[in-house]
Amino acid sequence: MVATPTKPKYDIKDINLAAQGKQRIDWAAREMPVLRQIQERFAKEKPFAGIRLTACCHVTTETAGLAIALKAGGADALLIASNPLSTQDDVAACLVADYGIPVYAKKGEDDATYHSHVQIALDHRPNIIIDDGSDVVATLIKERQHQMEDIIGTTEETTTGIVRLLAMLKDGVLTFPAMNVNDADTKHFFDNRYGTGQSTLDGIIRATNVLLAGKVAVVAGYGWCGKGVAMRARGLGANVIVTEIDPVRAIEAAMDGFRVMPMAEAAQQGDVFITVTGNKHVIRPEHFEVMKDGAMVCNSGHFDIEIDLESLGAKASEVKEVRNFTQKYTLPSGKAIVVLGEGRLINLAAAEGHPSAVMDMSFANQALACEYLVQNKGKLEPGLYNIPKELDQDIARLKLKAMGIAIDSLTPEQEEYINSWTVGT
Amino acid sequence: MVATPTKPKYDIKDINLAAQGKQRIDWAAREMPVLRQIQERFAKEKPFAGIRLTACCHVTTETAGLAIALKAGGADALLIASNPLSTQDDVAACLVADYGIPVYAKKGEDDATYHSHVQIALDHRPNIIIDDGSDVVATLIKERQHQMEDIIGTTEETTTGIVRLLAMLKDGVLTFPAMNVNDADTKHFFDNRYGTGQSTLDGIIRATNVLLAGKVAVVAGYGWCGKGVAMRARGLGANVIVTEIDPVRAIEAAMDGFRVMPMAEAAQQGDVFITVTGNKHVIRPEHFEVMKDGAMVCNSGHFDIEIDLESLGAKASEVKEVRNFTQKYTLPSGKAIVVLGEGRLINLAAAEGHPSAVMDMSFANQALACEYLVQNKGKLEPGLYNIPKELDQDIARLKLKAMGIAIDSLTPEQEEYINSWTVGT
Amino acid sequence: MVATPTKPKYDIKDINLAAQGKQRIDWAAREMPVLRQIQERFAKEKPFAGIRLTACCHVTTETAGLAIALKAGGADALLIASNPLSTQDDVAACLVADYGIPVYAKKGEDDATYHSHVQIALDHRPNIIIDDGSDVVATLIKERQHQMEDIIGTTEETTTGIVRLLAMLKDGVLTFPAMNVNDADTKHFFDNRYGTGQSTLDGIIRATNVLLAGKVAVVAGYGWCGKGVAMRARGLGANVIVTEIDPVRAIEAAMDGFRVMPMAEAAQQGDVFITVTGNKHVIRPEHFEVMKDGAMVCNSGHFDIEIDLESLGAKASEVKEVRNFTQKYTLPSGKAIVVLGEGRLINLAAAEGHPSAVMDMSFANQALACEYLVQNKGKLEPGLYNIPKELDQDIARLKLKAMGIAIDSLTPEQEEYINSWTVGT
Amino acid sequence: MVATPTKPKYDIKDINLAAQGKQRIDWAAREMPVLRQIQERFAKEKPFAGIRLTACCHVTTETAGLAIALKAGGADALLIASNPLSTQDDVAACLVADYGIPVYAKKGEDDATYHSHVQIALDHRPNIIIDDGSDVVATLIKERQHQMEDIIGTTEETTTGIVRLLAMLKDGVLTFPAMNVNDADTKHFFDNRYGTGQSTLDGIIRATNVLLAGKVAVVAGYGWCGKGVAMRARGLGANVIVTEIDPVRAIEAAMDGFRVMPMAEAAQQGDVFITVTGNKHVIRPEHFEVMKDGAMVCNSGHFDIEIDLESLGAKASEVKEVRNFTQKYTLPSGKAIVVLGEGRLINLAAAEGHPSAVMDMSFANQALACEYLVQNKGKLEPGLYNIPKELDQDIARLKLKAMGIAIDSLTPEQEEYINSWTVGT
């Protein structure tokens, strides 16, 4: 697509993986018709001409689609990995080699490398930051106040990042507009539920090849992600237990037919544990203590802090890789706890992340949110902004059309009825 | 419970049904532990001493629980039916005979009677109006501006009523506070979804005794009610088609595994049609035209206007009762359309309405919303108010406890984490 | 249909219910296209001319269809109730008044009446006995050996009856052919699973109006009936526990996502208990002992012996009707056990039995099995016979056609392939 | 386990993969407690001392477990691949290097190699043949009548093989006993349904990473495998269409809530097609013709003949690998059909075959069937034999125990009841 890109600077695993990456990116693009249409418009309208943009994302085939669309729109875009385990090295290679996009991401990179990449992301002096978990924004605020004048705004992909942005807002340190991509209907209804749902189970199966039918699966958290994971675990024949801290969600889970109980009790019954809470140490030493021999634990929440692996590691007499992405911690008692994907997002560690069909809508929101920030440069107060309802609905309409689904529209009579209170029984 | 109630004025079917009503009200109360606890507190604290209260509700065993709790709290309460078909005559009798509550409601009452009851409800000069569909409030505004000084506020039970209140607000005619009970989490998540879901299918089965497995069910609307109905129809083995006007909900339905299409197309495929849209004429002559012979249509939305029965009746060469609550309209072509419950709420017409277990939470919200209005008398601007979050959560907590379910709470470490943005990856 | 039937002898509740019965029988007939086609053929061919036939069945609108078809085929048919609680009195009235069929069945008849009806059934000197649970056949063998020369054969409807016939065969007392209707694919796959499934839950809801979502349902037995009940209980939002004695079925239940445990353990957790085992005293004093206060128990197996109500009654300090078909047994400890439908088939006691759409196939099997016995009179050794495969498939084909469903057929190439072992990989 | 195995002859991809194979075999063994117990007994009792045994199976971690158990029992066992795409090369390496078992199997081997391996399998002069699809047995009968005296019997794993054995029996060429492992309850109920169900969807997702929610999945065949695949496809959010040739199964599918229609019609609607019929050319040129652009087709039936790929290839203007195991056939019209796993068993081609937990029971049946043949050497007529009921139940009981599930057993009173016909209503 891009004729002869200048080879940019980069820090990736192996540039020779580009051809394979290209093949996979093209495949994913087939399932991303909404983003494709946006890219085509961007290519004509160049909304990002002169804009420096830093994106901190999972470096997957879908993110490639977003990066390519932004670049098509004129952005000077740079990409770093938001998670050490989620990078697809062939995708990184293709973005560098075929699209001339600087990428700093290696699957399995250590913490030091990750943090150095965050610094590079900020060295790019971005006008717009696409963030996923709010690490780049947090570093900007803590360490680079002098770059604030460059900033037009940020867009945030994930629940975890939104929680942090709200805390920043409360502390008065968020001094620019932030677009809440996560809460767009066309994002969290689909990506968090159907995307996380399928891909989490996919990750578990690829990591372990265990039969889920007849297993007890414990899902910690019944937000949109947890709902999706519980639904798919049941769909594969597991008997699902849900743990929650919110009483409303707990009743929802119970009325959806799941068992609900505290983790201390669930820990004794589960065969597979999946955390999707957005909080830390949801599974702790007291829980490992009472688990069955061979219990499997994994995480599908944003950060790798939901399972207290440090404590587990400290206790273990042996830690052994028993399959790819699968480590057996043997406790002094002889009991084993099997940890999948090192407690990082299992769908990205052991599988390929969210399927393209949902990321299509999520990244359409990202692309349009960036455009919105540019269009409203200087007009928006610092704060957290929802994606405008009409953008959200436009994305949904494009998606439906691409799925080949037609729906009804209001008749004039219905339009009138819905807007009137005088028409009675 | 009430020692020797003065027999109030009333307009009900048969006072002799009281004993049977008592038995059924007591049975329902077993599933309503939250409302029971509120009633016990009300009995001590008498928050409604000196308050005149008019409630326009479906007169069911669950509503009886609410009325009894309000009266226990000192209210001078009067009850009318919000729907001509939903009244349980034995319940009405018991409320009059055993609890001394004036009731104006008869199953099958005609429109004139219904409207005369609305007038009686307003003659009561209420301070608080519990409304279900906003008919009493609309009449108050249109015809009784002089009673406005009496009004402390209203509480509204249903989506349809909320839509009307918003229209009133836009037109500037809503001059007092209205509590949005419908949108409380502990209301619409449960009542609209699990309550409408089960009871709608229950109504269809009682009316027809047909096997749902292998039938094509068309659900019009995929809001909370529609989600519940579609889920339960599938749960009984039906193949479900969803129709929608909202593109986001349409994709949700598709990703939940349902077929989504315009009604014009669905009309040709359905065996059973269920409308839950809150709008009018969702099924129209053009749809009847193409339906299969013997297609069954019913409604579970608030008003009986979702199916255009007037047009159907005008066309029909014969209308014949073929079972209770089941009428066969024969068209000139010889094709038959079977209408259940006269197009009124099928779960109330042919079954017993929402099960007590969900109404427990809905009516706990009603009771606490009324108390909130009294406590904040004179302090609230005209407008639509959400149930305060902490009341909502309290109700959920009481419910969980009654269900015998314990859940987790945040550890201090987690509490800190969730409120901090500086703790990173 | 039948011009001026001679009024036969009968023992029913009220002949004046005939009109209502007619309306309901006609409604059911709409869902029974297969039996209708058989009836039309019978009316022309008169296969039962000169044949005396006794049917012991649940007297429902569907059985009416069978009786009418047999009579149309020339049979001198007499009908008694197979279960004291399942009789629909209006149907009995219509059969007598409008079709001239002698019926001996009253809803709620006592044991003495039931046994006197069995004697009347045998006094009819039947050539063919349609049995449901094998009571008429057992009585014939025990008390009426002198009538054996009349007997052409019997047809048996239910698992329970088949088990008894096998025991008779082992004991050498079954001296005539018995057609195993129960094990026809078009019978037990549908009637036992989808029919029992939906109607059992329907019966529970009509009896109690409780919300199933969030309840723990214990299903005893995971045969075809139990599979259907468990599937539908889950479909309505219950969390389902299965108990079994067969290890293969127990693993099936576990891999279908249900919890499996002994009744002694399940008894402590259930909110609703449903027995469908075909065995006796599946719920016993030791189980009542540990149940929760307010636990509901019911049965959907053929006989009312699955729950040991005698022991429960002996222990109870009070037994009280709290709703129709719902009795509360209060134990000395103050704990209550709620028994639905007196432990009789709940789907017939509190609801209307299997929906017509499945009985269509079951009774098509009955009708064809009777015809087969007549056609093969004198040719069949004593023993238990399966419905011939081609009859079974014919019924399925007629049903599919009536459902508007077309399917594939083998191409000649496929036909050849499936019959050859030499065509390899 | 085996101290210093003599390195046998073999034909495998790379002996250096042994360590990785060992790790994966050990992991799988964790989920195979039943086979492990059998192996322990075999190791003591040596039932196969002096027996030459040829196994033609998918060379997976689970098959490794079986081979190791047989060798532990004293068998002189040789293993070849039953399918060119299903071999796991590391497993083959480990069996050779660590267990001294001769293996002839390479992932992706061509037809000539496959057939040469079949010859080697027969050159081994087996007394017992474990077959999977009956290719070795068919070749024996066609080409090696002189080896017949060696043969004690065969065991057959799959539906396809059973169909062929029946055809051989009809043709009078099956002159030795064949154990029908496929029809053991503990085999086909679990392996075919839950195993094929999960692993087929797993294969599709690994091959494509597409989101199944919102896709239309067409499942050809509603036998045990088809039921499992349809159930899991729905469980992942797909809208499922079933095609069948058997009318009973077609009604079952409809009453399970699926759409049922001929393939000619389904072809126009599907996004993903999965064949599991055991027959050939279920998807043919006439179907490709009408498919949507981008439709994906795959097979989970035993042989790669269910999709007529030859015809598709002949028509295609281009065939291109677009992802691993994913080939795009472009038709002259420009429309693309995407073929997964070259039409071979998708769960073995793109994923890892059936999870160990189900193969545990299937291979326990294989092991015990082989032992049964040896124990009954010379006593069994030629023919097809079911696994004795008590072996089947024993396996189920061992499995349940390993799953930590206890069940009920009959009380003496129940035992008596179930065996008696005189105990009545």
PDB file of N, CA, C and O in Angstrom, chain C residues 135 142 164 168 171 193-194 244 246-247 252 256 262-263 280 305 393 406 408 414 417 421-422 425, chain D residues 135 142 164 171 193-194 244-247 252 256 262-263 280 305 393 406 408 414 417 421-422 425:
ATOM      1  N   ASP C 135     -50.578 -50.796  34.301  1.00  0.00           N
ATOM      2  CA  ASP C 135     -51.486 -51.214  35.372  1.00  0.00           C
ATOM      3  C   ASP C 135     -52.599 -52.124  34.866  1.00  0.00           C
ATOM      4  O   ASP C 135     -52.952 -53.104  35.537  1.00  0.00           O
ATOM      5  N   LYS C 142     -52.823 -60.702  36.641  1.00  0.00           N
ATOM      6  CA  LYS C 142     -53.059 -61.179  37.994  1.00  0.00           C
ATOM      7  C   LYS C 142     -54.467 -61.744  38.193  1.00  0.00           C
ATOM      8  O   LYS C 142     -54.655 -62.732  38.874  1.00  0.00           O
ATOM      9  N   ARG C 164     -41.695 -52.610  33.757  1.00  0.00           N
ATOM     10  CA  ARG C 164     -42.586 -53.633  34.313  1.00  0.00           C
ATOM     11  C   ARG C 164     -42.801 -54.778  33.319  1.00  0.00           C
ATOM     12  O   ARG C 164     -42.824 -55.948  33.704  1.00  0.00           O
ATOM     13  N   MET C 168     -42.199 -58.745  33.766  1.00  0.00           N
ATOM     14  CA  MET C 168     -43.212 -59.773  33.464  1.00  0.00           C
ATOM     15  C   MET C 168     -42.643 -60.825  32.512  1.00  0.00           C
ATOM     16  O   MET C 168     -42.882 -62.019  32.672  1.00  0.00           O
ATOM     17  N   ASP C 171     -40.439 -63.080  34.253  1.00  0.00           N
ATOM     18  CA  ASP C 171     -41.209 -63.995  35.102  1.00  0.00           C
ATOM     19  C   ASP C 171     -42.078 -64.944  34.283  1.00  0.00           C
ATOM     20  O   ASP C 171     -42.786 -65.796  34.863  1.00  0.00           O
ATOM     21  N   ARG C 193     -38.280 -35.815  26.369  1.00  0.00           N
ATOM     22  CA  ARG C 193     -37.291 -34.755  26.552  1.00  0.00           C
ATOM     23  C   ARG C 193     -37.930 -33.370  26.445  1.00  0.00           C
ATOM     24  O   ARG C 193     -37.995 -32.631  27.417  1.00  0.00           O
ATOM     25  N   TYR C 194     -38.430 -33.043  25.267  1.00  0.00           N
ATOM     26  CA  TYR C 194     -38.965 -31.688  25.073  1.00  0.00           C
ATOM     27  C   TYR C 194     -40.332 -31.525  25.735  1.00  0.00           C
ATOM     28  O   TYR C 194     -40.656 -30.466  26.251  1.00  0.00           O
ATOM     29  N   GLU C 244     -27.859 -38.998  40.142  1.00  0.00           N
ATOM     30  CA  GLU C 244     -27.991 -40.178  39.280  1.00  0.00           C
ATOM     31  C   GLU C 244     -27.481 -41.414  40.015  1.00  0.00           C
ATOM     32  O   GLU C 244     -26.791 -41.302  41.026  1.00  0.00           O
ATOM     33  N   ASP C 246     -26.550 -43.977  37.660  1.00  0.00           N
ATOM     34  CA  ASP C 246     -25.803 -44.542  36.543  1.00  0.00           C
ATOM     35  C   ASP C 246     -24.562 -43.690  36.277  1.00  0.00           C
ATOM     36  O   ASP C 246     -24.668 -42.478  36.053  1.00  0.00           O
ATOM     37  N   PRO C 247     -23.379 -44.316  36.292  1.00  0.00           N
ATOM     38  CA  PRO C 247     -22.152 -43.509  36.168  1.00  0.00           C
ATOM     39  C   PRO C 247     -21.996 -42.838  34.800  1.00  0.00           C
ATOM     40  O   PRO C 247     -21.446 -41.746  34.711  1.00  0.00           O
ATOM     41  N   GLU C 252     -22.177 -37.615  31.755  1.00  0.00           N
ATOM     42  CA  GLU C 252     -22.875 -36.771  30.776  1.00  0.00           C
ATOM     43  C   GLU C 252     -23.382 -35.479  31.422  1.00  0.00           C
ATOM     44  O   GLU C 252     -23.201 -34.391  30.874  1.00  0.00           O
ATOM     45  N   ASP C 256     -22.282 -31.729  30.571  1.00  0.00           N
ATOM     46  CA  ASP C 256     -23.265 -30.754  30.107  1.00  0.00           C
ATOM     47  C   ASP C 256     -23.248 -29.508  30.989  1.00  0.00           C
ATOM     48  O   ASP C 256     -24.041 -28.584  30.785  1.00  0.00           O
ATOM     49  N   PRO C 262     -24.552 -36.798  45.244  1.00  0.00           N
ATOM     50  CA  PRO C 262     -25.602 -37.644  45.816  1.00  0.00           C
ATOM     51  C   PRO C 262     -26.745 -36.774  46.363  1.00  0.00           C
ATOM     52  O   PRO C 262     -26.527 -35.610  46.725  1.00  0.00           O
ATOM     53  N   MET C 263     -27.936 -37.365  46.429  1.00  0.00           N
ATOM     54  CA  MET C 263     -29.097 -36.618  46.918  1.00  0.00           C
ATOM     55  C   MET C 263     -28.878 -36.107  48.333  1.00  0.00           C
ATOM     56  O   MET C 263     -29.338 -35.027  48.697  1.00  0.00           O
ATOM     57  N   LYS C 280     -38.583 -45.538  43.218  1.00  0.00           N
ATOM     58  CA  LYS C 280     -39.369 -45.085  44.360  1.00  0.00           C
ATOM     59  C   LYS C 280     -38.483 -44.479  45.453  1.00  0.00           C
ATOM     60  O   LYS C 280     -37.310 -44.807  45.572  1.00  0.00           O
ATOM     61  N   ILE C 305     -44.619 -42.231  43.571  1.00  0.00           N
ATOM     62  CA  ILE C 305     -43.882 -42.907  44.639  1.00  0.00           C
ATOM     63  C   ILE C 305     -42.445 -42.426  44.740  1.00  0.00           C
ATOM     64  O   ILE C 305     -41.684 -42.897  45.566  1.00  0.00           O
ATOM     65  N   GLN C 393     -39.682 -43.704  11.042  1.00  0.00           N
ATOM     66  CA  GLN C 393     -39.161 -42.709  10.094  1.00  0.00           C
ATOM     67  C   GLN C 393     -40.302 -42.025   9.332  1.00  0.00           C
ATOM     68  O   GLN C 393     -40.237 -40.835   9.055  1.00  0.00           O
ATOM     69  N   ALA C 406     -37.655 -28.792   5.192  1.00  0.00           N
ATOM     70  CA  ALA C 406     -37.146 -29.724   4.188  1.00  0.00           C
ATOM     71  C   ALA C 406     -35.741 -30.151   4.577  1.00  0.00           C
ATOM     72  O   ALA C 406     -35.006 -29.389   5.200  1.00  0.00           O
ATOM     73  N   ASP C 408     -32.108 -32.790   3.416  1.00  0.00           N
ATOM     74  CA  ASP C 408     -31.391 -33.396   2.297  1.00  0.00           C
ATOM     75  C   ASP C 408     -31.710 -34.876   2.169  1.00  0.00           C
ATOM     76  O   ASP C 408     -32.184 -35.510   3.107  1.00  0.00           O
ATOM     77  N   GLN C 414     -23.446 -40.892  -2.731  1.00  0.00           N
ATOM     78  CA  GLN C 414     -23.350 -41.051  -1.277  1.00  0.00           C
ATOM     79  C   GLN C 414     -23.932 -42.384  -0.837  1.00  0.00           C
ATOM     80  O   GLN C 414     -23.385 -43.060   0.034  1.00  0.00           O
ATOM     81  N   TYR C 417     -21.381 -44.906  -1.482  1.00  0.00           N
ATOM     82  CA  TYR C 417     -20.258 -44.771  -0.559  1.00  0.00           C
ATOM     83  C   TYR C 417     -20.566 -45.396   0.796  1.00  0.00           C
ATOM     84  O   TYR C 417     -19.759 -46.118   1.372  1.00  0.00           O
ATOM     85  N   TRP C 421     -17.170 -50.770   1.605  1.00  0.00           N
ATOM     86  CA  TRP C 421     -16.010 -50.666   2.490  1.00  0.00           C
ATOM     87  C   TRP C 421     -14.721 -50.572   1.683  1.00  0.00           C
ATOM     88  O   TRP C 421     -13.655 -50.323   2.223  1.00  0.00           O
ATOM     89  N   THR C 422     -14.821 -50.754   0.377  1.00  0.00           N
ATOM     90  CA  THR C 422     -13.599 -50.763  -0.424  1.00  0.00           C
ATOM     91  C   THR C 422     -13.136 -49.361  -0.810  1.00  0.00           C
ATOM     92  O   THR C 422     -11.969 -49.143  -1.069  1.00  0.00           O
ATOM     93  N   THR C 425      -9.626 -44.097   2.005  1.00  0.00           N
ATOM     94  CA  THR C 425      -9.263 -42.730   2.348  1.00  0.00           C
ATOM     95  C   THR C 425      -9.206 -41.858   1.103  1.00  0.00           C
ATOM     96  O   THR C 425      -8.418 -42.083   0.213  1.00  0.00           O
TER      97      THR C 425
ATOM     98  N   ASP D 135      -8.782 -48.676   7.696  1.00  0.00           N
ATOM     99  CA  ASP D 135      -7.912 -48.768   6.535  1.00  0.00           C
ATOM    100  C   ASP D 135      -6.956 -49.961   6.608  1.00  0.00           C
ATOM    101  O   ASP D 135      -6.723 -50.638   5.609  1.00  0.00           O
ATOM    102  N   LYS D 142      -7.964 -57.118   1.619  1.00  0.00           N
ATOM    103  CA  LYS D 142      -7.760 -57.054   0.169  1.00  0.00           C
ATOM    104  C   LYS D 142      -6.437 -57.690  -0.261  1.00  0.00           C
ATOM    105  O   LYS D 142      -6.363 -58.355  -1.280  1.00  0.00           O
ATOM    106  N   ARG D 164     -17.821 -49.217   7.766  1.00  0.00           N
ATOM    107  CA  ARG D 164     -17.087 -50.066   6.830  1.00  0.00           C
ATOM    108  C   ARG D 164     -17.066 -51.525   7.298  1.00  0.00           C
ATOM    109  O   ARG D 164     -17.205 -52.450   6.486  1.00  0.00           O
ATOM    110  N   ASP D 171     -20.626 -58.348   3.279  1.00  0.00           N
ATOM    111  CA  ASP D 171     -19.975 -58.971   2.120  1.00  0.00           C
ATOM    112  C   ASP D 171     -19.280 -60.290   2.484  1.00  0.00           C
ATOM    113  O   ASP D 171     -18.677 -60.936   1.626  1.00  0.00           O
ATOM    114  N   ARG D 193     -18.975 -36.284  21.183  1.00  0.00           N
ATOM    115  CA  ARG D 193     -19.785 -35.105  21.450  1.00  0.00           C
ATOM    116  C   ARG D 193     -18.954 -33.981  22.064  1.00  0.00           C
ATOM    117  O   ARG D 193     -18.753 -32.943  21.460  1.00  0.00           O
ATOM    118  N   TYR D 194     -18.449 -34.208  23.281  1.00  0.00           N
ATOM    119  CA  TYR D 194     -17.724 -33.132  23.957  1.00  0.00           C
ATOM    120  C   TYR D 194     -16.340 -32.937  23.361  1.00  0.00           C
ATOM    121  O   TYR D 194     -15.847 -31.823  23.269  1.00  0.00           O
ATOM    122  N   GLU D 244     -29.314 -32.270   7.569  1.00  0.00           N
ATOM    123  CA  GLU D 244     -29.397 -33.693   7.909  1.00  0.00           C
ATOM    124  C   GLU D 244     -30.052 -34.455   6.760  1.00  0.00           C
ATOM    125  O   GLU D 244     -30.692 -33.857   5.895  1.00  0.00           O
ATOM    126  N   ILE D 245     -29.883 -35.771   6.770  1.00  0.00           N
ATOM    127  CA  ILE D 245     -30.665 -36.610   5.866  1.00  0.00           C
ATOM    128  C   ILE D 245     -31.636 -37.479   6.656  1.00  0.00           C
ATOM    129  O   ILE D 245     -32.558 -38.034   6.108  1.00  0.00           O
ATOM    130  N   ASP D 246     -31.430 -37.559   7.980  1.00  0.00           N
ATOM    131  CA  ASP D 246     -32.283 -38.400   8.817  1.00  0.00           C
ATOM    132  C   ASP D 246     -33.393 -37.540   9.433  1.00  0.00           C
ATOM    133  O   ASP D 246     -33.115 -36.551  10.106  1.00  0.00           O
ATOM    134  N   PRO D 247     -34.666 -37.916   9.205  1.00  0.00           N
ATOM    135  CA  PRO D 247     -35.754 -37.051   9.669  1.00  0.00           C
ATOM    136  C   PRO D 247     -35.848 -36.953  11.188  1.00  0.00           C
ATOM    137  O   PRO D 247     -36.230 -35.897  11.706  1.00  0.00           O
ATOM    138  N   GLU D 252     -34.997 -33.402  16.018  1.00  0.00           N
ATOM    139  CA  GLU D 252     -34.198 -33.124  17.226  1.00  0.00           C
ATOM    140  C   GLU D 252     -33.486 -31.774  17.117  1.00  0.00           C
ATOM    141  O   GLU D 252     -33.508 -30.969  18.045  1.00  0.00           O
ATOM    142  N   ASP D 256     -34.052 -28.537  19.384  1.00  0.00           N
ATOM    143  CA  ASP D 256     -32.949 -27.970  20.154  1.00  0.00           C
ATOM    144  C   ASP D 256     -32.747 -26.492  19.831  1.00  0.00           C
ATOM    145  O   ASP D 256     -31.836 -25.855  20.354  1.00  0.00           O
ATOM    146  N   PRO D 262     -32.104 -27.797   3.822  1.00  0.00           N
ATOM    147  CA  PRO D 262     -31.179 -28.506   2.941  1.00  0.00           C
ATOM    148  C   PRO D 262     -29.900 -27.682   2.733  1.00  0.00           C
ATOM    149  O   PRO D 262     -29.915 -26.454   2.851  1.00  0.00           O
ATOM    150  N   MET D 263     -28.813 -28.354   2.424  1.00  0.00           N
ATOM    151  CA  MET D 263     -27.537 -27.674   2.229  1.00  0.00           C
ATOM    152  C   MET D 263     -27.627 -26.627   1.107  1.00  0.00           C
ATOM    153  O   MET D 263     -26.985 -25.579   1.183  1.00  0.00           O
ATOM    154  N   LYS D 280     -19.594 -38.663   1.897  1.00  0.00           N
ATOM    155  CA  LYS D 280     -18.723 -37.924   0.991  1.00  0.00           C
ATOM    156  C   LYS D 280     -19.466 -36.808   0.247  1.00  0.00           C
ATOM    157  O   LYS D 280     -20.671 -36.884   0.020  1.00  0.00           O
ATOM    158  N   ILE D 305     -13.146 -36.402   2.672  1.00  0.00           N
ATOM    159  CA  ILE D 305     -13.941 -36.499   1.453  1.00  0.00           C
ATOM    160  C   ILE D 305     -15.278 -35.801   1.578  1.00  0.00           C
ATOM    161  O   ILE D 305     -16.076 -35.797   0.653  1.00  0.00           O
ATOM    162  N   GLN D 393     -19.198 -49.618  32.213  1.00  0.00           N
ATOM    163  CA  GLN D 393     -19.582 -49.001  33.483  1.00  0.00           C
ATOM    164  C   GLN D 393     -18.375 -48.844  34.414  1.00  0.00           C
ATOM    165  O   GLN D 393     -18.278 -47.859  35.137  1.00  0.00           O
ATOM    166  N   ALA D 406     -19.158 -38.007  43.427  1.00  0.00           N
ATOM    167  CA  ALA D 406     -19.829 -39.173  44.011  1.00  0.00           C
ATOM    168  C   ALA D 406     -21.270 -39.192  43.524  1.00  0.00           C
ATOM    169  O   ALA D 406     -21.856 -38.145  43.254  1.00  0.00           O
ATOM    170  N   ASP D 408     -25.303 -41.495  43.682  1.00  0.00           N
ATOM    171  CA  ASP D 408     -26.133 -42.370  44.501  1.00  0.00           C
ATOM    172  C   ASP D 408     -26.039 -43.815  44.039  1.00  0.00           C
ATOM    173  O   ASP D 408     -25.621 -44.101  42.912  1.00  0.00           O
ATOM    174  N   GLN D 414     -35.234 -49.949  46.467  1.00  0.00           N
ATOM    175  CA  GLN D 414     -35.310 -49.509  45.073  1.00  0.00           C
ATOM    176  C   GLN D 414     -34.926 -50.643  44.132  1.00  0.00           C
ATOM    177  O   GLN D 414     -35.525 -50.818  43.083  1.00  0.00           O
ATOM    178  N   TYR D 417     -37.819 -52.793  43.824  1.00  0.00           N
ATOM    179  CA  TYR D 417     -38.889 -52.146  43.062  1.00  0.00           C
ATOM    180  C   TYR D 417     -38.633 -52.237  41.566  1.00  0.00           C
ATOM    181  O   TYR D 417     -39.519 -52.546  40.771  1.00  0.00           O
ATOM    182  N   TRP D 421     -42.789 -56.296  38.824  1.00  0.00           N
ATOM    183  CA  TRP D 421     -43.906 -55.686  38.087  1.00  0.00           C
ATOM    184  C   TRP D 421     -45.190 -55.734  38.904  1.00  0.00           C
ATOM    185  O   TRP D 421     -46.176 -55.116  38.525  1.00  0.00           O
ATOM    186  N   THR D 422     -45.147 -56.417  40.056  1.00  0.00           N
ATOM    187  CA  THR D 422     -46.389 -56.556  40.808  1.00  0.00           C
ATOM    188  C   THR D 422     -46.650 -55.372  41.732  1.00  0.00           C
ATOM    189  O   THR D 422     -47.781 -55.095  42.091  1.00  0.00           O
ATOM    190  N   THR D 425     -49.236 -48.948  41.309  1.00  0.00           N
ATOM    191  CA  THR D 425     -49.360 -47.507  41.540  1.00  0.00           C
ATOM    192  C   THR D 425     -49.321 -47.173  43.011  1.00  0.00           C
ATOM    193  O   THR D 425     -50.165 -47.591  43.754  1.00  0.00           O
TER     194      THR D 425
END
